[in-house]
Every structure is written in C-alpha cells, then in structure tokens.
C-alpha cells in the first residue's frame, strides 16, 4: 500500500471533514438554511481577503474569476500593463487580447520579478493606462510578486491594480484594503483547500468606479449585478452549493488556526522545502522572493525533471508537477499550500531523495529531511 | 423526525452513492486517472445529448453555459429570435442585450408555448436572423416547448437553433443530431442529479461554422479552445474535478437504467403529479405541452401559493418552490426530475393534501395519491 498524496501546486487535498460536509444532502439556495450559510461565508471571506468590500463567489474556476475582473472594469481599446514573469501572466495577456485591450508588457525572465519602479515608469510613460494586471504568487515559477509595492505605485494614478491571488489567498499575507489593492481574484482549490469550481473576486471603491464605466459585454460574470444580490444575502444564479458548504467549513478551520498562523505555517513549510532541496545540492528556480505556496526546483544537468515527477507518481503515489512551456523537463514543482503540514514536507523530501537516487544521482539520504527539521524546530 | 425532501425544480437531490463518490480524496486533473475519467465522461455525455459532437463541460452553472452559447456563436449587432414564454426566456433576452444583439421577441403568455409556425414566419420576415434562442423545458411555467419543430423550421435557414436544455437533459427526449438542433446547453443540477457547478454545451457543425465567424469577446468560455483540448482528452483549465467524478457515477446510473427508461420514468412521474393535483380540484398552470421535469399548479382563489410552499417546508420538511414575478403567490411548483421516483410523488401529494387542509381548503384525503397510483399501475 502506498498512501496517495496530492502535492501538486493545486488542486490541493481537501480535508476529510470538508469532503464529508460537502457530501451532505443537497440543499436549495433560496431557503433560510442557505441564507444562514451565505451570511457566514460572506463575513468570513471579508476577513480572509482583509477587506470591507463584498467578496463575490461566482461558480467558475480561477480563470473565470480573472476574466470577470477584466470584463467588469475595462473596455475594448483600454490600455493595460501586464507584469509578465510566468505562465499565469500569459493568461492575463490572453484575456486582455480577447477583450481587445492595448497591452504594455513588462517582462522579466521566469524565476525573476518586475521591480515596482518599472511599473511606476511605465505608468509615467503611458498616462492612459487603466489597469495593472499581475499575479501575487506566480505558480509556474514559484515567485511572489511584491503587490504591496505595485499598489503604492498605482494608488496615485488613475490605474487600478488587479491581482491574481489564486495561489496566495490564505497562503501569503494579502491586505486588500490596507495595501490599496483594487481587485483581488482567487479560487477555491488552492489555499482554500476545496475542490475547483468556485471563483472569488473582490473590488475596491476605485475598481467599482471603473466598473461603472466599463463597456465589455458580460452577463454571467457581471459583478455589479452579483454585488446587488450579495448585499441582500441572495444568490443571483444557482450557486455552487456544495463548494459553498465546504467553504463554510474551511473558513471555520482558518479562523480556528488564525490567519496569521496560516501564513506562518505556509512560510515555514516553504522555507523547509527550499532548505531540503538545497541540502541535496539542487538549485531553486526562483531568483526573486519565493512564494510560500510552492517550491520550484531545477534538476541537475542530464536529468529530465519530468522523470522526477513520474518517479514521485509511480514509486511513491505522490502527485507533484513539472514545468510548463520553457521550463518543461527543467524543473519540478512541489506544492505546500492549503491543507499542508510539516509531515507533508518530510514525505515529499524523503521521496525526492529516493527518486533522485533511482535516477542515478548521488544522494546523501536524510540530508533534505534534516534540513527541513532544522527549520521546523526554529522558534518562529 | 421529519425526513428532509428536496423537491424544488432544481437543484435536485444527489444520490448518496454520488455524494460519496465526490467525497473521495481530490485528484489532479493532469494525471492518467483523470484522463480515464474524462474519456468515460466524454463518451457518456455524447450518448446523453444524442450527438456525435464533443460535449463540453465548462466549470459554471447553467447561465454560464447559456452565455457561452451566445458569446461563441454571435457578434454584436446580430439579430436573434427569442421565444419568450417564461422567466428563463427572459434570461436569454438579458444575455442577448448584454451582447448587444438585436432582438425579435416572440412572446406567449406564461403557461403557453409559441407555435413553430410563428418562428417560421419571423424567419421569413427577418432574413438576417442569426439564431433562435429557446428553452426546451421552461421551469418557471412547466411548459415543454417543441424544439423538434423549431429545428425543422431553422434547418432550412442560415439561423442556428440554440436550446436551453437545463431542465430537460436526462429528463425529456432531446435528440440533438437527429432533430438537427445546433446548440444544446445544460447544467449539472437537474436531470443529472449533481451539485450545481458544471455547465454542459454541445455545438453542431452549423454552430461551429457560426463560431468561426463570431467576434464577441470570450476567454474562459471560449468553446473553440475548449473543444481543441477536449479532443485531446485534456482539461483546458482546472476543471470542476469533484463534479466530474460525480458525473461519471451519474452517467453509469443513467446507462444502467437506460435513457429511454429515464424519459419514461419522468413522464410517468409528471403525469401522476398532474393527475394528483387535478384530483384535488386544482388547476394546472401549464396550458401547452407539460414538461416532465416539474408540475406548476395554480392555487384556489383566496389561497396564497407561497403559504403552500411554506407549509411544505415547515410542517413536512419538504422544499418545493413558488412562482416568480407575475406568478408569485399564484402557483407552486413541484420538481420530479433527476433523482426522483414514484415514492417522491406519493410523498409530495400526501403533503399537499395536508397543507391544503391546514390552509382551510376542503380536501378529500387520499384522492391525489389514488390518482397518482392509477398512473403508476398503467402498463406504459
């Protein structure tokens, strides 16, 4: 028997308690029972996103939530800045193209980030920029972009800052209101440890003003309409009822742990994973601030990273993920987000040692686990 | 103890076996396990929709699937015919307005339908019509529109027929290819007895040709892209994994029963419910072909239908639904779709008798149950 372990950078494992909560008999969404659930979820999401705004929950995945942010705040012909340092930034580019926006692309090599000063400079050059689109955590490279600094740069301009927090919400600190982030977008299947299928979107006042002017067509993802219903604690359309039921459980778990502790746990898990990989002589792919959601690791010359992913799957029944596009075969990515604990990091590193040895690499068995343990015993 | 019964016209109850299948540990969507699931689901959906086309499964609810049909096949300024005889037709109108389409509205009173000849006439008058938008089953009134006849009318023209089959797929016979329906739209939470959160969309050749010309912006719901991935048995974006897992179970259940038997069961349940209501001297709201998905019933003068709905909830722990808009307070609606059996109809009718009596109406106890039983013992 090999116990199955899902350690990809999303979807993440769903706690058994949450799975069983979602397995309760279906309820109708226009009942007092659902209204009570929605009240609790709405309040919990505000605390999670650290905002006083309504946090909307369209039934879609993260990409749908990203498109909702664009379709609701921008119009064809609008100029936007896209901070591009990975595959999910390319999704912003694709959405912007679909909506016929003019794009100013600020690119950085994968593994790097774009300094806020470059964004500021682009905003000075292009006075008509309506929005800056960026990831908080770029899952394809393992970089955390400094969205707080980007917000300081956009705050003094007419541009709104739209942040993809799909793999950072409930993982890395993100203070929507205090940092003056205009739009936060996320989804259910990462830090929220739920099945995929629920989008999360919150708009600040500046973004709602942009929404009032935006003419891009939208209906299902019309957030202005969605907010009107949410303010009455009503579902506009049939919601993703079972995931909303699960979300209530997850929000209770997060509140019980304490949001600050949730962030500290992810930070500790990611530092331990990085320390473990480095103890094996491997190089981290990330060159900038690492995301606490996942760790992207380079393989030694002559090793195909996809064979590492395959080794995790076949010999250990653990799902991790490889690189995509330019990093395919060059990196593997281990997720430690959401329902992730120290034991998961230990398991992943021990498996990594065995997989590398099986691929003919010299391995000092136990070295990575030891490095992780040293992180875990630190007082922090 | 009152056993909870969900008998609204959707969401419908989810079988316990399906709930438990969905409660299995989360799997990743880029694994051999998911690929096998997707293969089976894709084949099963083709049989269910009675088409050789790919049946696409975006993570959204029925309204998202409706919008996908419009955004993918039409462009701003295009003229469309909307068959409007209820609340869900009004959703077509709202989507068409959001996408800046020119609308030819063919209205019928609620409870009625629009004869195919009126559609034919409108197509002759407006030669530039690009699409006809219609419900198959209009849940707000309980009418089944004759989409087969509409398809015969559109087949000889350049217009495509887009059918909202949200409350008819897996309930009433709908032969996409044989009847020459161009687009079929549905969702997970009605006949498919799953939680809400999965849209279903299939396009025929004529609709794919329209899609190649359509310029409405879309990204998340871009069906052309979605089809490319599906044809490789790959998920384009993170799918609604847990509902896809449930869908495999549901498709197995439907195949075990036999699709023709599933349709016969719904027909029998709806005839029995109508017979039961009439045996109590109540009038059916539907004046045209009744939908086998639900039964809409008028209340006697002086009775508020919302009190009937409330009586079901409080005294019997049964969720049914009332009217919306113009029918609010005038009708109640009992669903008998998806995971619905003869026992459910018996329970609903017995409760109805008790609720009416409690509201001061003269009731011949047992009369509605007897009428239903007579339907059930018929050889058909």
XYZ file of N, CA and C in Angstrom, chain A residues 4 6 8-14 19-20 22-31 33 59-65 67 91 94-95 98-100 189-190 194-197 215-221 236-243 319-321 324, chain B residues 4 6 8-14 19-20 22-31 33 59-65 67 91 94-95 98-100 189-190 194-197 215-221 236-243 319-321 324:
366
model
N -1.936 7.670 -1.052
C -1.940 8.711 -2.077
C -1.715 10.086 -1.451
N -1.516 14.129 -2.675
C -1.638 15.156 -3.715
C -0.794 16.354 -3.288
N 0.642 18.584 -5.760
C 0.822 19.469 -6.912
C 0.558 20.905 -6.459
N 0.986 21.874 -7.251
C 0.635 23.255 -6.906
C -0.819 23.547 -7.284
N -1.715 22.786 -6.740
C -3.151 22.937 -6.951
C -3.656 22.081 -8.091
N -4.871 21.485 -7.990
C -5.702 21.458 -6.793
C -4.968 20.803 -5.625
N -5.321 21.215 -4.437
C -4.691 20.699 -3.224
C -5.634 19.708 -2.541
N -5.116 18.943 -1.590
C -6.007 17.995 -0.911
C -7.135 18.731 -0.183
N -8.268 18.082 -0.106
C -9.404 18.623 0.640
C -9.498 17.832 1.943
N -14.670 17.270 2.904
C -15.279 16.363 1.917
C -16.601 15.826 2.444
N -16.618 15.461 3.711
C -17.855 14.881 4.265
C -18.928 15.949 4.454
N -19.339 18.401 2.455
C -19.878 18.600 1.106
C -20.709 17.406 0.650
N -20.538 16.272 1.316
C -21.307 15.071 0.952
C -22.670 15.034 1.632
N -22.996 16.076 2.399
C -24.347 16.145 2.986
C -25.377 16.300 1.870
N -26.619 15.923 2.154
C -27.651 16.063 1.111
C -27.720 17.497 0.579
N -27.975 17.598 -0.710
C -28.073 18.891 -1.402
C -29.159 19.756 -0.759
N -28.862 21.042 -0.620
C -29.892 21.974 -0.147
C -30.219 22.972 -1.258
N -31.362 23.602 -1.129
C -31.787 24.584 -2.118
C -31.187 25.941 -1.725
N -30.929 26.767 -2.746
C -30.225 28.021 -2.492
C -31.170 29.183 -2.180
N -32.465 28.934 -2.155
C -33.386 30.006 -1.754
C -34.181 29.531 -0.536
N -33.433 29.252 0.526
C -34.002 28.747 1.770
C -33.309 29.461 2.937
N -31.850 28.093 5.316
C -30.616 27.371 5.600
C -29.461 27.929 4.750
N -19.701 30.914 -9.627
C -19.405 29.493 -9.852
C -18.551 29.376 -11.107
N -17.235 29.363 -10.924
C -16.276 29.214 -12.027
C -14.931 28.898 -11.392
N -13.922 28.648 -12.204
C -12.603 28.452 -11.601
C -11.808 29.756 -11.685
N -10.528 29.704 -11.335
C -9.722 30.916 -11.224
C -9.685 31.732 -12.505
N -9.613 31.068 -13.639
C -9.557 31.791 -14.912
C -10.838 32.582 -15.142
N -11.962 32.011 -14.783
C -13.228 32.737 -14.882
C -13.221 33.968 -14.002
N -12.659 33.823 -12.811
C -12.574 34.975 -11.903
C -11.642 36.041 -12.477
N -11.096 36.569 -15.697
C -11.841 37.216 -16.777
C -12.892 38.167 -16.219
N -1.685 34.182 -19.073
C -3.150 34.105 -19.079
C -3.749 35.513 -19.033
N -3.567 36.774 -22.526
C -4.570 36.161 -23.411
C -5.952 36.753 -23.165
N -6.290 36.971 -21.896
C -7.600 37.567 -21.581
C -7.648 39.003 -22.110
N -8.249 38.899 -25.751
C -9.634 38.525 -26.063
C -10.571 39.716 -25.900
N -10.258 40.602 -24.957
C -11.101 41.776 -24.719
C -10.604 43.015 -25.457
N -9.678 42.787 -26.399
C -9.210 43.844 -27.297
C -8.616 45.032 -26.534
N -9.508 26.129 -5.038
C -8.769 24.862 -4.970
C -7.309 24.962 -4.544
N -6.919 26.090 -3.945
C -5.516 26.222 -3.518
C -5.489 26.415 -1.995
N -10.340 23.413 -1.168
C -11.646 22.942 -1.641
C -11.508 22.376 -3.051
N -12.512 21.668 -3.546
C -12.477 21.294 -4.961
C -12.512 22.536 -5.849
N -12.005 22.451 -7.069
C -12.124 23.575 -8.000
C -13.590 23.801 -8.368
N -13.942 25.043 -8.666
C -15.304 25.328 -9.120
C -15.901 26.583 -8.527
N -17.456 48.905 -20.558
C -18.492 48.506 -21.511
C -18.279 47.110 -22.098
N -17.297 46.358 -21.622
C -17.125 44.994 -22.140
C -18.376 44.179 -21.846
N -18.814 43.357 -22.819
C -20.012 42.561 -22.558
C -19.769 41.505 -21.482
N -20.743 41.313 -20.628
C -20.701 40.246 -19.623
C -22.088 40.067 -19.063
N -22.419 38.880 -18.688
C -23.713 38.646 -18.048
C -23.534 37.710 -16.857
N -23.073 36.497 -17.131
C -22.878 35.512 -16.047
C -21.918 36.065 -15.009
N -20.879 36.736 -15.452
C -19.849 37.251 -14.545
C -20.003 38.755 -14.312
N -27.579 35.261 -6.967
C -28.152 35.783 -8.218
C -28.587 34.623 -9.093
N -27.676 33.699 -9.327
C -27.993 32.461 -10.054
C -27.760 31.294 -9.095
N -28.125 30.109 -9.545
C -27.835 28.921 -8.746
C -26.345 28.911 -8.404
N -25.993 28.921 -7.136
C -24.565 28.923 -6.798
C -23.989 27.496 -6.786
N -22.665 27.422 -6.648
C -22.012 26.120 -6.490
C -22.231 25.668 -5.046
N -23.448 25.183 -4.793
C -23.919 24.966 -3.412
C -22.944 24.121 -2.589
N -22.497 22.998 -3.147
C -21.694 22.094 -2.319
C -20.352 22.732 -1.957
N -19.770 23.492 -2.881
C -18.488 24.125 -2.546
C -18.702 25.244 -1.528
N 1.473 12.895 -6.270
C 1.345 13.772 -7.440
C 2.047 15.094 -7.157
N 3.157 15.367 -7.874
C 3.719 16.718 -7.901
C 3.575 17.200 -9.343
N 4.220 18.269 -9.729
C 4.045 18.735 -11.108
C 5.393 19.164 -11.690
N 6.201 23.914 -17.275
C 5.335 24.061 -18.466
C 6.057 24.986 -19.425
N -35.862 15.061 5.454
C -35.772 16.172 4.504
C -35.949 15.684 3.067
N -35.882 17.252 -0.855
C -35.672 18.366 -1.781
C -36.469 18.080 -3.051
N -37.711 20.806 -5.116
C -37.798 22.034 -5.898
C -37.473 21.686 -7.350
N -37.816 22.608 -8.277
C -37.406 22.364 -9.671
C -35.917 22.695 -9.853
N -35.090 22.038 -9.077
C -33.643 22.191 -9.153
C -33.141 23.232 -8.202
N -31.952 23.045 -7.571
C -31.177 21.802 -7.608
C -31.979 20.617 -7.083
N -31.656 19.466 -7.589
C -32.357 18.237 -7.212
C -31.491 17.436 -6.247
N -32.085 16.449 -5.589
C -31.267 15.638 -4.666
C -30.141 14.930 -5.420
N -29.039 14.741 -4.735
C -27.919 13.983 -5.289
C -27.917 12.617 -4.611
N -22.819 11.366 -3.916
C -22.216 12.241 -2.902
C -20.934 11.613 -2.355
N -20.993 10.321 -2.108
C -19.815 9.656 -1.525
C -18.696 9.516 -2.557
N -18.077 11.685 -4.817
C -17.478 13.020 -4.877
C -16.683 13.339 -3.612
N -16.942 12.579 -2.541
C -16.212 12.807 -1.281
C -14.884 12.063 -1.239
N -14.551 11.357 -2.325
C -13.223 10.726 -2.384
C -12.140 11.805 -2.401
N -10.928 11.430 -2.001
C -9.855 12.435 -1.999
C -9.693 13.085 -3.377
N -9.383 14.370 -3.355
C -9.195 15.162 -4.575
C -8.095 14.555 -5.446
N -8.328 14.538 -6.741
C -7.286 14.101 -7.672
C -6.871 15.276 -8.555
N -5.718 15.160 -9.141
C -5.207 16.198 -10.031
C -5.760 15.955 -11.431
N -5.913 17.052 -12.181
C -6.577 16.938 -13.478
C -5.597 16.680 -14.624
N -4.325 16.580 -14.316
C -3.371 16.222 -15.379
C -2.651 14.941 -14.982
N -3.464 13.890 -14.828
C -2.964 12.575 -14.414
C -3.663 11.513 -15.252
N -5.276 9.098 -14.156
C -6.565 8.824 -13.506
C -7.653 9.754 -14.034
N -16.615 24.774 -16.173
C -16.973 24.890 -14.753
C -17.774 26.174 -14.560
N -19.101 26.035 -14.618
C -20.010 27.169 -14.413
C -21.394 26.571 -14.224
N -22.377 27.422 -13.950
C -23.726 26.868 -13.856
C -24.464 27.099 -15.175
N -25.749 26.803 -15.214
C -26.496 26.835 -16.465
C -26.452 28.180 -17.177
N -26.499 29.266 -16.406
C -26.476 30.589 -17.021
C -25.153 30.828 -17.735
N -24.061 30.359 -17.146
C -22.762 30.468 -17.805
C -22.747 29.693 -19.113
N -23.371 28.533 -19.110
C -23.439 27.726 -20.335
C -24.301 28.428 -21.381
N -24.666 31.697 -21.641
C -23.852 32.798 -22.157
C -22.785 32.274 -23.114
N -34.036 35.318 -19.383
C -32.573 35.245 -19.241
C -31.909 35.292 -20.621
N -31.890 38.874 -21.571
C -30.887 39.660 -20.843
C -29.484 39.393 -21.391
N -29.192 38.141 -21.707
C -27.874 37.812 -22.272
C -27.735 38.465 -23.647
N -26.975 42.045 -23.194
C -25.595 42.258 -22.727
C -24.613 42.150 -23.896
N -24.926 41.311 -24.879
C -24.041 41.134 -26.029
C -24.437 42.005 -27.216
N -25.345 42.954 -26.950
C -25.723 43.968 -27.948
C -26.284 43.336 -29.215
N -27.215 20.281 -12.248
C -28.019 20.146 -11.029
C -29.491 19.804 -11.239
N -29.853 19.319 -12.425
C -31.271 18.968 -12.649
C -31.355 17.484 -12.980
N -26.682 16.162 -9.861
C -25.383 16.523 -9.287
C -25.492 17.887 -8.610
N -24.496 18.267 -7.823
C -24.492 19.650 -7.323
C -24.359 20.631 -8.478
N -24.808 21.867 -8.307
C -24.600 22.890 -9.340
C -23.107 23.203 -9.475
N -22.693 23.582 -10.669
C -21.303 24.000 -10.854
C -20.668 23.490 -12.131
N -17.541 37.309 -33.209
C -16.487 38.183 -32.680
C -16.737 38.646 -31.249
N -17.778 38.162 -30.589
C -17.992 38.569 -29.195
C -16.795 38.147 -28.356
N -16.350 39.010 -27.431
C -15.204 38.629 -26.611
C -15.540 37.472 -25.666
N -14.604 36.555 -25.495
C -14.753 35.465 -24.521
C -13.396 34.820 -24.333
N -13.147 34.333 -23.184
C -11.894 33.613 -22.948
C -12.173 32.358 -22.132
N -12.677 32.543 -20.918
C -12.957 31.392 -20.051
C -13.940 30.449 -20.730
N -14.923 31.008 -21.405
C -15.965 30.196 -22.034
C -15.749 30.082 -23.546
N -8.654 22.124 -20.401
C -8.011 23.380 -20.794
C -7.584 24.144 -19.543
N -8.528 24.326 -18.621
C -8.242 24.936 -17.326
C -8.565 23.894 -16.259
N -8.252 24.223 -15.024
C -8.639 23.343 -13.921
C -10.143 23.074 -14.009
N -10.535 21.833 -14.137
C -11.983 21.561 -14.234
C -12.626 21.458 -12.851
N -13.949 21.386 -12.831
C -14.679 21.145 -11.582
C -14.537 19.660 -11.256
N -13.365 19.289 -10.737
C -12.968 17.879 -10.622
C -14.012 17.031 -9.901
N -14.486 17.515 -8.743
C -15.363 16.654 -7.950
C -16.692 16.407 -8.674
N -17.187 17.421 -9.368
C -18.457 17.203 -10.079
C -18.233 16.278 -11.273
N -38.792 20.854 0.553
C -38.579 22.089 -0.205
C -39.222 21.953 -1.579
N -40.291 22.749 -1.833
C -40.789 22.918 -3.204
C -40.555 24.391 -3.545
N -41.129 24.899 -4.595
C -40.879 26.306 -4.934
C -42.174 26.981 -5.368
N -42.521 32.998 -9.626
C -41.610 34.160 -9.612
C -42.250 35.231 -10.484
